[in-house]
Each structure stands twice: as C-alpha cells, then as structure tokens.
C-alpha cells in the first residue's frame, strides 16, 4: 500500500533532492491544506534553535507516524485542518516570538522547515527584516 503523496510532499521531495524552485515550494505550502495536531485546544508546537515550530502534516498517515513516535497512538489525536497560508500569515505572527512551520517532521526524508524569514512569514514576524526590533515587539534576531 503506497503512502499518500500530496503536491506539497512532491515539492518537498524535489527540494530535498536539490531540484525544484524554492518559491514554488513556498507557494505550494501556502495553498496546501495541513493537519495541525492539537492538545487541549492548543496547536502542537516545539521549540528548537530559538524558534517555536508549529508542527503540521500533509496527510493523515504522516500525522499517525508522528503520534506513534510520541507514544500517542493509543488515543485519538485532535487536529485542526488549516491552509498553510493561515498558519504562516495569522498564527505565526500571533505567537509573539520567532515562529515557523515544520511539515511532516515524523518523516526523516520528507520533512521541511519553513523558518520565520521574509518571504515565508509577514515582515513583522520575520527575524531577518529588522522590523521586529524596531517596532519593539520583543522578537528580535
């Protein structure tokens, strides 16, 4: 039985292979419906490298692998169904700290991170624009 392969998963595979257009990958992420696990009504995220990463998955099988790796496969895992654009344009800026999107993190060869930089998140949430420090939001470099 083959693993589902979404358009976003295809673009991720291209970039990981060193081909494909990075702008096309970001565009596909923005258009994609993502599954974002939630616990007690809060979206699942993790901190690494000074960034809060919102974890999202391209399909239910990838989400199930994530739950299994975290020892949560014995219970139902709630999740929100969100467009990638909503995650990076609305949710990331609302967190008040550097935040990005981590897609399919349970798949070592299929994961992709979308960091909090210009072109992925709004300027006010990007760590590479200087805007955050100038506006005093406490989300500096």
PDB file of C-alpha atoms in Angstrom:
ATOM      1  CA  UNK A   1       0.000   0.000   0.000  1.00  0.00           C
ATOM      2  CA  UNK A   2       1.541   3.290  -1.119  1.00  0.00           C
ATOM      3  CA  UNK A   3       1.905   6.357   1.029  1.00  0.00           C
ATOM      4  CA  UNK A   4      -0.272   9.317   0.024  1.00  0.00           C
ATOM      5  CA  UNK A   5       1.696  11.959  -1.859  1.00  0.00           C
ATOM      6  CA  UNK A   6       0.315  15.475  -1.842  1.00  0.00           C
ATOM      7  CA  UNK A   7       1.506  18.273  -4.119  1.00  0.00           C
ATOM      8  CA  UNK A   8       3.343  19.788  -1.142  1.00  0.00           C
ATOM      9  CA  UNK A   9       5.055  16.480  -0.386  1.00  0.00           C
ATOM     10  CA  UNK A  10       6.154  16.372  -4.045  1.00  0.00           C
ATOM     11  CA  UNK A  11       7.652  19.898  -3.858  1.00  0.00           C
ATOM     12  CA  UNK A  12       9.404  18.979  -0.596  1.00  0.00           C
ATOM     13  CA  UNK A  13      10.898  15.872  -2.226  1.00  0.00           C
ATOM     14  CA  UNK A  14      12.159  17.996  -5.142  1.00  0.00           C
ATOM     15  CA  UNK A  15      13.891  20.499  -2.839  1.00  0.00           C
ATOM     16  CA  UNK A  16      15.395  17.757  -0.701  1.00  0.00           C
ATOM     17  CA  UNK A  17      16.786  16.255  -3.932  1.00  0.00           C
ATOM     18  CA  UNK A  18      18.355  19.622  -4.781  1.00  0.00           C
ATOM     19  CA  UNK A  19      15.992  20.482  -7.594  1.00  0.00           C
ATOM     20  CA  UNK A  20      12.794  22.467  -7.887  1.00  0.00           C
ATOM     21  CA  UNK A  21      12.072  26.118  -7.264  1.00  0.00           C
ATOM     22  CA  UNK A  22      12.088  27.298  -3.625  1.00  0.00           C
ATOM     23  CA  UNK A  23       9.385  29.865  -4.469  1.00  0.00           C
ATOM     24  CA  UNK A  24       7.187  27.098  -5.860  1.00  0.00           C
ATOM     25  CA  UNK A  25       7.679  25.169  -2.620  1.00  0.00           C
ATOM     26  CA  UNK A  26       6.599  28.163  -0.507  1.00  0.00           C
ATOM     27  CA  UNK A  27       3.641  28.775  -2.820  1.00  0.00           C
ATOM     28  CA  UNK A  28       2.564  25.144  -2.566  1.00  0.00           C
ATOM     29  CA  UNK A  29       2.859  25.264   1.229  1.00  0.00           C
ATOM     30  CA  UNK A  30       0.627  28.353   1.306  1.00  0.00           C
ATOM     31  CA  UNK A  31      -2.034  26.636  -0.863  1.00  0.00           C
ATOM     32  CA  UNK A  32      -1.899  23.306   0.950  1.00  0.00           C
ATOM     33  CA  UNK A  33      -4.368  22.008   3.488  1.00  0.00           C
ATOM     34  CA  UNK A  34      -2.349  20.932   6.515  1.00  0.00           C
ATOM     35  CA  UNK A  35      -3.246  18.843   9.549  1.00  0.00           C
ATOM     36  CA  UNK A  36      -2.025  20.529  12.741  1.00  0.00           C
ATOM     37  CA  UNK A  37      -2.304  18.363  15.872  1.00  0.00           C
ATOM     38  CA  UNK A  38      -3.786  19.976  18.955  1.00  0.00           C
ATOM     39  CA  UNK A  39      -3.774  19.111  22.642  1.00  0.00           C
ATOM     40  CA  UNK A  40      -6.268  20.752  24.987  1.00  0.00           C
ATOM     41  CA  UNK A  41      -7.258  23.142  22.189  1.00  0.00           C
ATOM     42  CA  UNK A  42      -3.704  24.374  21.574  1.00  0.00           C
ATOM     43  CA  UNK A  43      -1.805  23.714  18.363  1.00  0.00           C
ATOM     44  CA  UNK A  44       1.156  21.383  18.800  1.00  0.00           C
ATOM     45  CA  UNK A  45       4.491  23.150  18.623  1.00  0.00           C
ATOM     46  CA  UNK A  46       8.058  22.579  19.720  1.00  0.00           C
ATOM     47  CA  UNK A  47      10.982  24.860  20.480  1.00  0.00           C
ATOM     48  CA  UNK A  48      14.312  24.335  18.737  1.00  0.00           C
ATOM     49  CA  UNK A  49      17.094  26.750  17.894  1.00  0.00           C
ATOM     50  CA  UNK A  50      15.300  29.708  19.457  1.00  0.00           C
ATOM     51  CA  UNK A  51      12.238  29.202  17.250  1.00  0.00           C
ATOM     52  CA  UNK A  52       8.781  27.865  18.073  1.00  0.00           C
ATOM     53  CA  UNK A  53       7.894  25.410  15.307  1.00  0.00           C
ATOM     54  CA  UNK A  54       4.226  24.747  14.599  1.00  0.00           C
ATOM     55  CA  UNK A  55       4.029  21.096  13.566  1.00  0.00           C
ATOM     56  CA  UNK A  56       1.848  20.263  10.562  1.00  0.00           C
ATOM     57  CA  UNK A  57       1.326  17.263   8.334  1.00  0.00           C
ATOM     58  CA  UNK A  58       0.423  16.804   4.688  1.00  0.00           C
ATOM     59  CA  UNK A  59      -1.812  13.774   5.270  1.00  0.00           C
ATOM     60  CA  UNK A  60      -3.242  11.535   7.999  1.00  0.00           C
ATOM     61  CA  UNK A  61      -0.603   8.812   7.584  1.00  0.00           C
ATOM     62  CA  UNK A  62       2.176  11.317   8.361  1.00  0.00           C
ATOM     63  CA  UNK A  63       0.205  12.571  11.371  1.00  0.00           C
ATOM     64  CA  UNK A  64      -0.264   8.967  12.560  1.00  0.00           C
ATOM     65  CA  UNK A  65       3.509   8.340  12.346  1.00  0.00           C
ATOM     66  CA  UNK A  66       4.066  11.460  14.449  1.00  0.00           C
ATOM     67  CA  UNK A  67       1.576  10.245  17.072  1.00  0.00           C
ATOM     68  CA  UNK A  68       3.193   6.798  17.133  1.00  0.00           C
ATOM     69  CA  UNK A  69       6.703   8.239  17.571  1.00  0.00           C
ATOM     70  CA  UNK A  70       5.459  10.270  20.527  1.00  0.00           C
ATOM     71  CA  UNK A  71       3.651   7.350  22.173  1.00  0.00           C
ATOM     72  CA  UNK A  72       0.240   8.877  21.495  1.00  0.00           C
ATOM     73  CA  UNK A  73      -1.117   6.301  19.072  1.00  0.00           C
ATOM     74  CA  UNK A  74      -3.277   4.643  21.731  1.00  0.00           C
ATOM     75  CA  UNK A  75      -5.714   7.569  21.804  1.00  0.00           C
ATOM     76  CA  UNK A  76      -7.414   9.843  19.339  1.00  0.00           C
ATOM     77  CA  UNK A  77      -5.328  12.842  18.420  1.00  0.00           C
ATOM     78  CA  UNK A  78      -7.278  16.001  17.703  1.00  0.00           C
ATOM     79  CA  UNK A  79      -6.108  18.196  14.865  1.00  0.00           C
ATOM     80  CA  UNK A  80      -7.050  21.367  13.054  1.00  0.00           C
ATOM     81  CA  UNK A  81      -7.294  21.487   9.273  1.00  0.00           C
ATOM     82  CA  UNK A  82      -5.687  24.741   8.148  1.00  0.00           C
ATOM     83  CA  UNK A  83      -4.299  26.264   4.994  1.00  0.00           C
ATOM     84  CA  UNK A  84      -0.557  26.775   5.164  1.00  0.00           C
ATOM     85  CA  UNK A  85      -1.124  30.473   4.408  1.00  0.00           C
ATOM     86  CA  UNK A  86      -3.282  30.813   7.508  1.00  0.00           C
ATOM     87  CA  UNK A  87      -0.594  29.225   9.658  1.00  0.00           C
ATOM     88  CA  UNK A  88       2.226  31.490   8.447  1.00  0.00           C
ATOM     89  CA  UNK A  89       0.178  34.680   7.937  1.00  0.00           C
ATOM     90  CA  UNK A  90      -2.057  34.617  11.023  1.00  0.00           C
ATOM     91  CA  UNK A  91      -0.935  32.093  13.609  1.00  0.00           C
ATOM     92  CA  UNK A  92       2.832  32.630  13.452  1.00  0.00           C
ATOM     93  CA  UNK A  93       2.620  36.425  13.993  1.00  0.00           C
ATOM     94  CA  UNK A  94       0.166  35.961  16.874  1.00  0.00           C
ATOM     95  CA  UNK A  95       2.655  33.904  18.916  1.00  0.00           C
ATOM     96  CA  UNK A  96       4.783  36.875  19.941  1.00  0.00           C
ATOM     97  CA  UNK A  97       8.079  35.062  19.407  1.00  0.00           C
ATOM     98  CA  UNK A  98      10.096  33.803  16.423  1.00  0.00           C
ATOM     99  CA  UNK A  99       7.975  31.014  14.937  1.00  0.00           C
ATOM    100  CA  UNK A 100       7.934  28.926  11.807  1.00  0.00           C
ATOM    101  CA  UNK A 101       6.241  25.907  10.284  1.00  0.00           C
ATOM    102  CA  UNK A 102       7.616  22.347  10.452  1.00  0.00           C
ATOM    103  CA  UNK A 103       5.970  19.971   7.971  1.00  0.00           C
ATOM    104  CA  UNK A 104       5.949  16.160   8.179  1.00  0.00           C
ATOM    105  CA  UNK A 105       8.572  16.021  10.957  1.00  0.00           C
ATOM    106  CA  UNK A 106       7.936  12.329  11.572  1.00  0.00           C
ATOM    107  CA  UNK A 107       9.296  11.569   8.097  1.00  0.00           C
ATOM    108  CA  UNK A 108      13.059  11.983   8.276  1.00  0.00           C
ATOM    109  CA  UNK A 109      13.412  12.023   4.491  1.00  0.00           C
ATOM    110  CA  UNK A 110      10.265  14.046   3.831  1.00  0.00           C
ATOM    111  CA  UNK A 111      10.270  16.853   6.374  1.00  0.00           C
ATOM    112  CA  UNK A 112      10.664  20.538   5.590  1.00  0.00           C
ATOM    113  CA  UNK A 113      11.035  23.581   7.810  1.00  0.00           C
ATOM    114  CA  UNK A 114       9.693  26.994   6.811  1.00  0.00           C
ATOM    115  CA  UNK A 115      11.593  29.438   9.045  1.00  0.00           C
ATOM    116  CA  UNK A 116      10.420  32.851  10.254  1.00  0.00           C
ATOM    117  CA  UNK A 117      12.046  34.832   7.448  1.00  0.00           C
ATOM    118  CA  UNK A 118      10.809  37.359   4.895  1.00  0.00           C
ATOM    119  CA  UNK A 119       9.009  35.675   2.028  1.00  0.00           C
ATOM    120  CA  UNK A 120       7.600  32.974   4.277  1.00  0.00           C
ATOM    121  CA  UNK A 121       6.062  34.872   7.198  1.00  0.00           C
ATOM    122  CA  UNK A 122       4.854  38.505   7.311  1.00  0.00           C
ATOM    123  CA  UNK A 123       7.589  41.128   7.787  1.00  0.00           C
ATOM    124  CA  UNK A 124       6.517  41.854  11.363  1.00  0.00           C
ATOM    125  CA  UNK A 125       7.123  38.202  12.295  1.00  0.00           C
ATOM    126  CA  UNK A 126      10.321  37.730  10.260  1.00  0.00           C
ATOM    127  CA  UNK A 127      13.622  37.627  12.105  1.00  0.00           C
ATOM    128  CA  UNK A 128      15.669  38.764   9.111  1.00  0.00           C
ATOM    129  CA  UNK A 129      13.995  42.109   8.351  1.00  0.00           C
ATOM    130  CA  UNK A 130      14.920  44.152  11.404  1.00  0.00           C
ATOM    131  CA  UNK A 131      11.258  45.151  11.684  1.00  0.00           C
ATOM    132  CA  UNK A 132      10.621  43.233  14.880  1.00  0.00           C
ATOM    133  CA  UNK A 133      13.301  45.032  16.890  1.00  0.00           C
ATOM    134  CA  UNK A 134      12.419  48.451  15.509  1.00  0.00           C
ATOM    135  CA  UNK A 135       8.755  48.024  16.409  1.00  0.00           C
ATOM    136  CA  UNK A 136       9.638  46.780  19.892  1.00  0.00           C
ATOM    137  CA  UNK A 137       7.749  43.516  19.726  1.00  0.00           C
ATOM    138  CA  UNK A 138      10.457  41.634  21.588  1.00  0.00           C
ATOM    139  CA  UNK A 139      11.001  39.208  18.739  1.00  0.00           C
ATOM    140  CA  UNK A 140      14.414  40.415  17.665  1.00  0.00           C
ATOM    141  CA  UNK A 141      17.127  38.489  15.935  1.00  0.00           C
TER     142      UNK A 141
END
